[in-house]
Amino acid sequence: MTEGVIVKALSGFYRVSCAGAGSVTCRARGKFRHAGEKPLVGDRVRISVREDGAGTVEGILPRKNAFTRPAVANLELLVIIASGAVPVTDPFLIDRLTAVARRRECVCAVCWNKWDLEQPERLYETYRDAGFPTLRVSARTGEGVDALRALTAGKLCAFTGNSGVGKSSILNCLDKALALPVGDVSEKLGRGRHTTRHVELFELDNGALIADTPGFSSFEEDGAAAGCPPEELQYAFPEFAPYREKCRFPDCAHVKEKGCAVLAAVDAGRIARSRHESYVRLYEAAREVPQWQRKGPP
Ligand SMILES: Nc1nc2c(ncn2[C@@H]2O[C@H](COP(=O)(O)OP(=O)(O)O)[C@@H](O)[C@H]2O)c(=O)[nH]1
Ligand SMILES: [Mg+2]
Ligand SMILES: [Zn+2]
């Protein structure tokens, strides 16, 4: 019996990478199907290998977390690739993703790519000051690539961001051996969405396993609220932490309450207004979800 990580799943076959021992193509035992369990990319699994080299997934080790879109387990770091140049990233999308990731106990990093074309300094500072690892990157000039390589080293990561923002270009910078196809922005915008649906983890020479996932739209089903009760959404905004205990009312929603210390911090410029506006949008959306429809984190 050997342990490994599923790096690719395609029509019932799983490619399992075993540390230092290459990879094995496996089928899963029927018992998973019967139990309604499905091995996911990112799962740590126990496999058996027959003499002819055919592998079988025998067991799935406990998951740290699981995402449905993209279908990936055990994500440690979500790298949100954003851009101030075309296609320009809407900060609300970043805020929604940071909330989804937080709900799954996954760390988020915000990577401002195409820094050679546009330098959205204010937005860079917004996310840095909110407490996220935040980078200025250019896949064109190589700026920030070493910092990203250090940040991702040894972790199971996913890159996300709208099509054309430079995910594949950055991956190619991180590890030249990948040679992923890079698209033309106008062509991508015209086509509207990514064609690849399956998830694959690329193994980089810094020990990172990185999924190049389809765009933001795919994350949407995890939802504005991600099944999050409205009163828990505040924890997805780490920059509220120093203030939320100081509000006049202990059950303060930090939306428009009197004596709210979070709102005071926004007015004083200590919390970015755009982040608070996103919080309010997500809070209102979360309130619309009836209690019985809310899912707990997987
Ligand atoms: N100037 C500049 N262009 C970039 C940068 N990163 C990516 N691009 C270009 O943006 C386009 C889309 O890149 P791609 O990596 O395919 O984006 P993806 O859809 O997110 O994987 C390509 O034409 C790239 O050459 C960058 O940092 N600077
Ligand atoms: Mg790509
Ligand atoms: Zn408050």
Tab-separated table of C-alpha atoms and ligand atoms in Angstrom:
chain	number	residue	atom	x	y	z
A	1	MET	CA	0.000	0.000	0.000
A	2	THR	CA	1.332	3.423	-0.995
A	3	GLU	CA	0.113	6.964	-0.277
A	4	GLY	CA	-0.168	9.715	-2.805
A	5	VAL	CA	-2.130	12.746	-4.002
A	6	ILE	CA	-4.652	12.699	-6.830
A	7	VAL	CA	-3.341	15.179	-9.382
A	8	LYS	CA	-5.810	14.466	-12.173
A	9	ALA	CA	-9.266	12.934	-12.487
A	10	LEU	CA	-10.739	12.076	-15.845
A	11	SER	CA	-13.618	9.725	-16.670
A	12	GLY	CA	-13.123	7.410	-13.729
A	13	PHE	CA	-9.324	7.336	-13.892
A	14	TYR	CA	-7.188	9.020	-11.289
A	15	ARG	CA	-3.543	9.951	-11.641
A	16	VAL	CA	-1.942	9.625	-8.231
A	17	SER	CA	1.411	11.205	-7.567
A	18	CYS	CA	3.487	9.394	-4.948
A	19	ALA	CA	6.273	11.442	-3.391
A	20	GLY	CA	9.563	10.545	-5.009
A	21	ALA	CA	8.045	7.507	-6.736
A	22	GLY	CA	6.416	8.899	-9.843
A	23	SER	CA	2.731	8.610	-10.599
A	24	VAL	CA	0.290	5.744	-10.973
A	25	THR	CA	-2.936	5.671	-12.960
A	26	CYS	CA	-5.687	4.247	-10.782
A	27	ARG	CA	-9.326	3.279	-10.827
A	28	ALA	CA	-11.374	3.717	-7.679
A	29	ARG	CA	-12.919	0.855	-5.763
A	30	GLY	CA	-16.632	0.466	-6.360
A	31	LYS	CA	-17.250	0.956	-2.654
A	32	PHE	CA	-16.747	4.731	-3.062
A	33	ARG	CA	-19.534	4.923	-5.596
A	34	HIS	CA	-21.820	2.949	-3.316
A	35	ALA	CA	-21.029	5.206	-0.386
A	36	GLY	CA	-21.713	8.278	-2.547
A	37	GLU	CA	-18.101	9.328	-2.103
A	38	LYS	CA	-16.048	10.566	-4.979
A	39	PRO	CA	-12.288	10.910	-4.897
A	40	LEU	CA	-11.342	14.506	-5.737
A	41	VAL	CA	-8.245	16.066	-7.200
A	42	GLY	CA	-6.174	17.032	-4.170
A	43	ASP	CA	-7.295	14.056	-2.118
A	44	ARG	CA	-4.613	12.175	-0.244
A	45	VAL	CA	-5.259	8.527	-0.967
A	46	ARG	CA	-4.003	5.055	-0.195
A	47	ILE	CA	-3.447	2.995	-3.302
A	48	SER	CA	-2.463	-0.544	-4.170
A	49	VAL	CA	-0.468	-1.291	-7.308
A	50	ARG	CA	-0.663	-4.606	-9.150
A	51	GLU	CA	2.347	-6.229	-10.726
A	52	ASP	CA	1.329	-4.994	-14.184
A	53	GLY	CA	1.384	-1.418	-12.857
A	54	ALA	CA	-2.404	-0.920	-12.639
A	55	GLY	CA	-3.383	0.975	-9.511
A	56	THR	CA	-6.470	1.064	-7.327
A	57	VAL	CA	-7.563	3.805	-4.947
A	58	GLU	CA	-8.266	1.916	-1.719
A	59	GLY	CA	-8.982	4.727	0.693
A	60	ILE	CA	-9.314	8.493	0.966
A	61	LEU	CA	-7.574	10.156	3.913
A	62	PRO	CA	-9.557	12.767	5.871
A	63	ARG	CA	-10.021	16.034	3.968
A	64	LYS	CA	-9.070	19.459	5.226
A	65	ASN	CA	-11.678	21.008	2.934
A	66	ALA	CA	-13.434	20.478	-0.383
A	67	PHE	CA	-14.640	22.824	-3.099
A	68	THR	CA	-17.298	21.908	-5.639
A	69	ARG	CA	-16.363	24.294	-8.430
A	70	PRO	CA	-13.589	23.627	-9.115
A	71	ALA	CA	-13.794	20.133	-7.656
A	72	VAL	CA	-10.670	20.080	-5.532
A	73	ALA	CA	-9.875	18.974	-1.982
A	74	ASN	CA	-7.306	19.997	0.622
A	75	LEU	CA	-6.702	23.441	-0.811
A	76	GLU	CA	-4.206	25.325	1.361
A	77	LEU	CA	-3.782	28.482	-0.680
A	78	LEU	CA	-6.108	30.170	-3.144
A	79	VAL	CA	-4.160	32.572	-5.331
A	80	ILE	CA	-6.503	35.162	-6.784
A	81	ILE	CA	-4.954	36.544	-9.941
A	82	ALA	CA	-6.218	40.063	-10.571
A	83	SER	CA	-5.346	42.715	-13.100
A	84	GLY	CA	-5.589	46.471	-13.451
A	85	ALA	CA	-5.196	46.049	-17.226
A	86	VAL	CA	-7.674	44.355	-19.554
A	87	PRO	CA	-9.478	42.216	-18.442
A	88	VAL	CA	-9.838	44.538	-15.417
A	89	THR	CA	-10.754	42.707	-12.206
A	90	ASP	CA	-13.840	43.768	-10.242
A	91	PRO	CA	-12.789	44.028	-6.568
A	92	PHE	CA	-16.140	42.588	-5.501
A	93	LEU	CA	-15.134	39.306	-7.135
A	94	ILE	CA	-11.967	39.250	-5.060
A	95	ASP	CA	-13.936	39.959	-1.898
A	96	ARG	CA	-16.415	37.208	-2.655
A	97	LEU	CA	-13.604	34.729	-3.244
A	98	THR	CA	-11.840	35.683	-0.031
A	99	ALA	CA	-15.114	35.006	1.795
A	100	VAL	CA	-15.598	31.604	0.142
A	101	ALA	CA	-12.000	30.604	0.908
A	102	ARG	CA	-12.208	31.744	4.500
A	103	ARG	CA	-15.325	29.645	4.985
A	104	ARG	CA	-13.275	26.619	3.894
A	105	GLU	CA	-10.304	27.586	6.060
A	106	CYS	CA	-8.166	28.206	3.027
A	107	VAL	CA	-5.681	31.099	2.943
A	108	CYS	CA	-6.040	33.634	0.107
A	109	ALA	CA	-3.331	35.561	-1.660
A	110	VAL	CA	-4.013	38.389	-4.084
A	111	CYS	CA	-1.667	38.639	-7.000
A	112	TRP	CA	-1.861	41.805	-9.116
A	113	ASN	CA	-0.580	40.690	-12.489
A	114	LYS	CA	0.201	42.790	-15.590
A	115	TRP	CA	1.953	45.283	-13.316
A	116	ASP	CA	4.072	46.260	-16.352
A	117	LEU	CA	0.889	47.627	-17.984
A	118	GLU	CA	-1.113	49.076	-15.053
A	119	GLN	CA	-0.201	49.703	-11.417
A	120	PRO	CA	-3.373	49.731	-9.283
A	121	GLU	CA	-1.446	50.801	-6.154
A	122	ARG	CA	-4.569	51.664	-4.145
A	123	LEU	CA	-6.056	48.216	-4.676
A	124	TYR	CA	-2.718	46.593	-3.939
A	125	GLU	CA	-2.671	48.433	-0.584
A	126	THR	CA	-6.309	47.603	0.134
A	127	TYR	CA	-5.643	43.853	0.113
A	128	ARG	CA	-2.248	44.075	1.775
A	129	ASP	CA	-3.734	46.167	4.593
A	130	ALA	CA	-6.691	43.795	4.918
A	131	GLY	CA	-4.168	41.121	5.857
A	132	PHE	CA	-3.784	39.032	2.700
A	133	PRO	CA	-0.423	38.135	1.203
A	134	THR	CA	-0.488	40.570	-1.747
A	135	LEU	CA	1.929	40.685	-4.652
A	136	ARG	CA	2.776	42.887	-7.612
A	137	VAL	CA	3.531	40.579	-10.511
A	138	SER	CA	4.289	40.725	-14.190
A	139	ALA	CA	4.447	37.528	-16.194
A	140	ARG	CA	5.966	39.711	-18.932
A	141	THR	CA	8.940	41.127	-16.974
A	142	GLY	CA	9.155	38.461	-14.265
A	143	GLU	CA	8.548	40.980	-11.457
A	144	GLY	CA	7.205	39.323	-8.299
A	145	VAL	CA	7.582	35.810	-9.645
A	146	ASP	CA	10.225	34.822	-7.070
A	147	ALA	CA	7.951	36.032	-4.262
A	148	LEU	CA	5.090	33.951	-5.648
A	149	ARG	CA	7.370	30.933	-5.955
A	150	ALA	CA	8.294	31.313	-2.282
A	151	LEU	CA	4.659	31.797	-1.249
A	152	THR	CA	3.426	28.672	-3.033
A	153	ALA	CA	6.355	26.365	-2.189
A	154	GLY	CA	5.232	22.974	-0.914
A	155	LYS	CA	1.533	23.918	-0.822
A	156	LEU	CA	-1.553	22.640	-2.566
A	157	CYS	CA	-2.762	25.754	-4.376
A	158	ALA	CA	-5.295	26.886	-6.947
A	159	PHE	CA	-4.997	29.863	-9.243
A	160	THR	CA	-8.222	31.603	-10.059
A	161	GLY	CA	-9.137	34.797	-11.850
A	162	ASN	CA	-11.034	35.737	-14.969
A	163	SER	CA	-9.967	34.394	-18.290
A	164	GLY	CA	-7.136	36.406	-19.808
A	165	VAL	CA	-5.801	37.716	-16.513
A	166	GLY	CA	-2.579	35.726	-16.922
A	167	LYS	CA	-2.930	32.546	-14.836
A	168	SER	CA	-1.241	30.268	-17.356
A	169	SER	CA	1.430	32.870	-18.139
A	170	ILE	CA	2.367	33.121	-14.456
A	171	LEU	CA	2.451	29.336	-14.061
A	172	ASN	CA	4.816	29.161	-17.005
A	173	CYS	CA	7.041	31.755	-15.291
A	174	LEU	CA	7.021	29.775	-12.051
A	175	ASP	CA	8.182	26.653	-13.840
A	176	LYS	CA	9.387	26.773	-17.419
A	177	ALA	CA	8.825	23.029	-17.815
A	178	LEU	CA	5.040	23.508	-17.752
A	179	ALA	CA	4.727	25.227	-21.139
A	180	LEU	CA	0.972	25.756	-20.768
A	181	PRO	CA	-0.857	27.314	-23.700
A	182	VAL	CA	-1.341	31.055	-23.308
A	183	GLY	CA	-4.221	32.796	-25.010
A	184	ASP	CA	-4.878	36.095	-26.616
A	185	VAL	CA	-7.009	38.398	-24.433
A	186	SER	CA	-9.398	39.599	-27.143
A	187	GLU	CA	-9.920	36.053	-28.325
A	188	LYS	CA	-10.669	34.890	-24.796
A	189	LEU	CA	-13.104	37.702	-24.120
A	190	GLY	CA	-14.891	36.895	-27.338
A	191	ARG	CA	-15.258	33.287	-26.428
A	192	GLY	CA	-16.451	34.295	-23.017
A	193	ARG	CA	-15.421	31.331	-20.993
A	194	HIS	CA	-12.777	28.732	-20.538
A	195	THR	CA	-13.086	25.545	-22.527
A	196	THR	CA	-11.309	23.302	-20.041
A	197	ARG	CA	-13.577	21.922	-17.377
A	198	HIS	CA	-11.411	19.327	-15.696
A	199	VAL	CA	-9.029	20.212	-12.911
A	200	GLU	CA	-5.422	19.169	-12.890
A	201	LEU	CA	-2.698	19.798	-10.344
A	202	PHE	CA	0.662	20.757	-11.826
A	203	GLU	CA	3.705	19.732	-9.833
A	204	LEU	CA	6.220	22.548	-9.719
A	205	ASP	CA	9.881	22.210	-8.894
A	206	ASN	CA	9.332	24.196	-5.664
A	207	GLY	CA	7.155	21.324	-4.423
A	208	ALA	CA	3.887	23.173	-5.015
A	209	LEU	CA	0.871	21.440	-6.511
A	210	ILE	CA	-1.106	24.066	-8.401
A	211	ALA	CA	-4.475	23.876	-10.113
A	212	ASP	CA	-5.083	26.315	-12.950
A	213	THR	CA	-8.838	26.607	-12.503
A	214	PRO	CA	-11.446	28.097	-14.772
A	215	GLY	CA	-12.556	31.648	-14.103
A	216	PHE	CA	-14.441	33.312	-11.308
A	217	SER	CA	-17.802	32.412	-12.758
A	218	SER	CA	-17.231	28.821	-11.761
A	219	PHE	CA	-16.823	29.811	-8.167
A	220	GLU	CA	-20.152	31.553	-8.165
A	221	GLU	CA	-22.149	28.531	-7.239
A	222	ASP	CA	-20.307	28.359	-4.002
A	223	GLY	CA	-22.219	31.497	-3.838
A	224	ALA	CA	-22.209	35.012	-2.576
A	225	ALA	CA	-23.016	33.682	0.813
A	226	ALA	CA	-21.451	30.251	0.349
A	227	GLY	CA	-24.132	29.005	2.674
A	228	CYS	CA	-22.685	31.299	5.295
A	229	PRO	CA	-25.020	32.547	8.025
A	230	PRO	CA	-25.017	36.373	7.791
A	231	GLU	CA	-23.737	36.800	11.329
A	232	GLU	CA	-20.642	34.726	10.505
A	233	LEU	CA	-19.692	36.669	7.403
A	234	GLN	CA	-17.762	39.242	9.445
A	235	TYR	CA	-15.082	36.615	10.115
A	236	ALA	CA	-14.336	36.513	6.383
A	237	PHE	CA	-13.109	40.109	6.708
A	238	PRO	CA	-9.987	39.805	8.863
A	239	GLU	CA	-9.485	43.567	8.917
A	240	PHE	CA	-12.690	43.921	11.025
A	241	ALA	CA	-11.124	41.915	13.840
A	242	PRO	CA	-9.582	44.759	15.879
A	243	TYR	CA	-12.922	46.621	15.913
A	244	ARG	CA	-15.854	44.210	16.062
A	245	GLU	CA	-15.621	43.651	19.816
A	246	LYS	CA	-15.789	47.411	20.373
A	247	CYS	CA	-19.236	47.976	18.852
A	248	ARG	CA	-21.924	49.310	21.193
A	249	PHE	CA	-24.186	46.282	20.646
A	250	PRO	CA	-22.745	42.785	20.974
A	251	ASP	CA	-24.888	41.524	18.079
A	252	CYS	CA	-23.893	44.442	15.822
A	253	ALA	CA	-24.157	43.570	12.104
A	254	HIS	CA	-21.675	46.324	11.136
A	255	VAL	CA	-24.021	47.456	8.371
A	256	LYS	CA	-25.505	50.749	9.658
A	257	GLU	CA	-25.868	50.303	13.434
A	258	LYS	CA	-25.336	53.142	15.889
A	259	GLY	CA	-22.049	52.940	17.771
A	260	CYS	CA	-20.515	50.490	15.301
A	261	ALA	CA	-16.724	50.486	15.665
A	262	VAL	CA	-16.259	48.845	12.253
A	263	LEU	CA	-18.166	51.676	10.549
A	264	ALA	CA	-16.119	54.204	12.523
A	265	ALA	CA	-12.924	52.522	11.273
A	266	VAL	CA	-14.234	52.768	7.700
A	267	ASP	CA	-14.946	56.483	8.174
A	268	ALA	CA	-11.480	56.979	9.656
A	269	GLY	CA	-9.894	55.279	6.631
A	270	ARG	CA	-8.581	52.304	8.589
A	271	ILE	CA	-10.774	49.820	6.708
A	272	ALA	CA	-11.139	50.189	2.938
A	273	ARG	CA	-14.605	51.429	2.023
A	274	SER	CA	-14.769	49.072	-0.968
A	275	ARG	CA	-14.172	46.073	1.308
A	276	HIS	CA	-16.929	47.185	3.664
A	277	GLU	CA	-19.291	47.741	0.732
A	278	SER	CA	-18.594	44.188	-0.410
A	279	TYR	CA	-19.312	42.965	3.120
A	280	VAL	CA	-22.688	44.705	3.081
A	281	ARG	CA	-23.560	43.225	-0.324
A	282	LEU	CA	-22.621	39.739	0.847
A	283	TYR	CA	-24.452	40.239	4.137
A	284	GLU	CA	-27.669	41.261	2.361
A	285	ALA	CA	-27.330	38.288	-0.006
A	286	ALA	CA	-26.720	35.897	2.893
A	287	ARG	CA	-29.856	37.152	4.622
A	288	GLU	CA	-31.947	36.236	1.586
A	289	VAL	CA	-30.955	32.577	1.891
A	290	PRO	CA	-33.517	30.787	4.053
A	291	GLN	CA	-32.046	29.003	7.065
A	292	TRP	CA	-32.893	25.529	5.777
A	293	GLN	CA	-30.937	26.145	2.588
A	294	ARG	CA	-27.708	27.047	4.313
A	295	LYS	CA	-25.014	24.466	4.071
A	296	GLY	CA	-22.299	24.098	6.624
A	297	PRO	CA	-18.745	23.933	5.390
A	298	PRO	CA	-17.985	20.482	3.971
B	1	LIG	N1	1.798	42.744	-20.641
B	1	LIG	C1	1.482	41.622	-19.995
B	1	LIG	N2	0.730	40.677	-20.594
B	1	LIG	C2	0.423	39.550	-19.923
B	1	LIG	C3	0.853	39.339	-18.579
B	1	LIG	N3	0.385	38.143	-18.170
B	1	LIG	C4	-0.293	37.625	-19.196
B	1	LIG	N4	-0.279	38.469	-20.265
B	1	LIG	C5	-0.956	38.256	-21.548
B	1	LIG	O1	-2.347	38.113	-21.307
B	1	LIG	C6	-2.917	37.153	-22.196
B	1	LIG	C7	-3.670	36.063	-21.427
B	1	LIG	O2	-2.767	35.301	-20.658
B	1	LIG	P1	-3.084	33.830	-20.134
B	1	LIG	O3	-1.928	33.395	-19.328
B	1	LIG	O4	-3.511	32.941	-21.244
B	1	LIG	O5	-4.362	34.112	-19.172
B	1	LIG	P2	-5.310	33.058	-18.415
B	1	LIG	O6	-6.558	32.947	-19.207
B	1	LIG	O7	-5.604	33.677	-17.080
B	1	LIG	O8	-4.564	31.780	-18.295
B	1	LIG	C8	-1.761	36.635	-23.045
B	1	LIG	O9	-1.741	37.364	-24.248
B	1	LIG	C9	-0.535	36.948	-22.209
B	1	LIG	O10	0.623	37.118	-22.982
B	1	LIG	C10	1.655	40.376	-17.953
B	1	LIG	O11	2.059	40.301	-16.800
B	1	LIG	N5	1.927	41.486	-18.710
B	2	MG	MG	-5.088	29.844	-18.941
B	3	ZN	ZN	-20.395	46.944	14.398
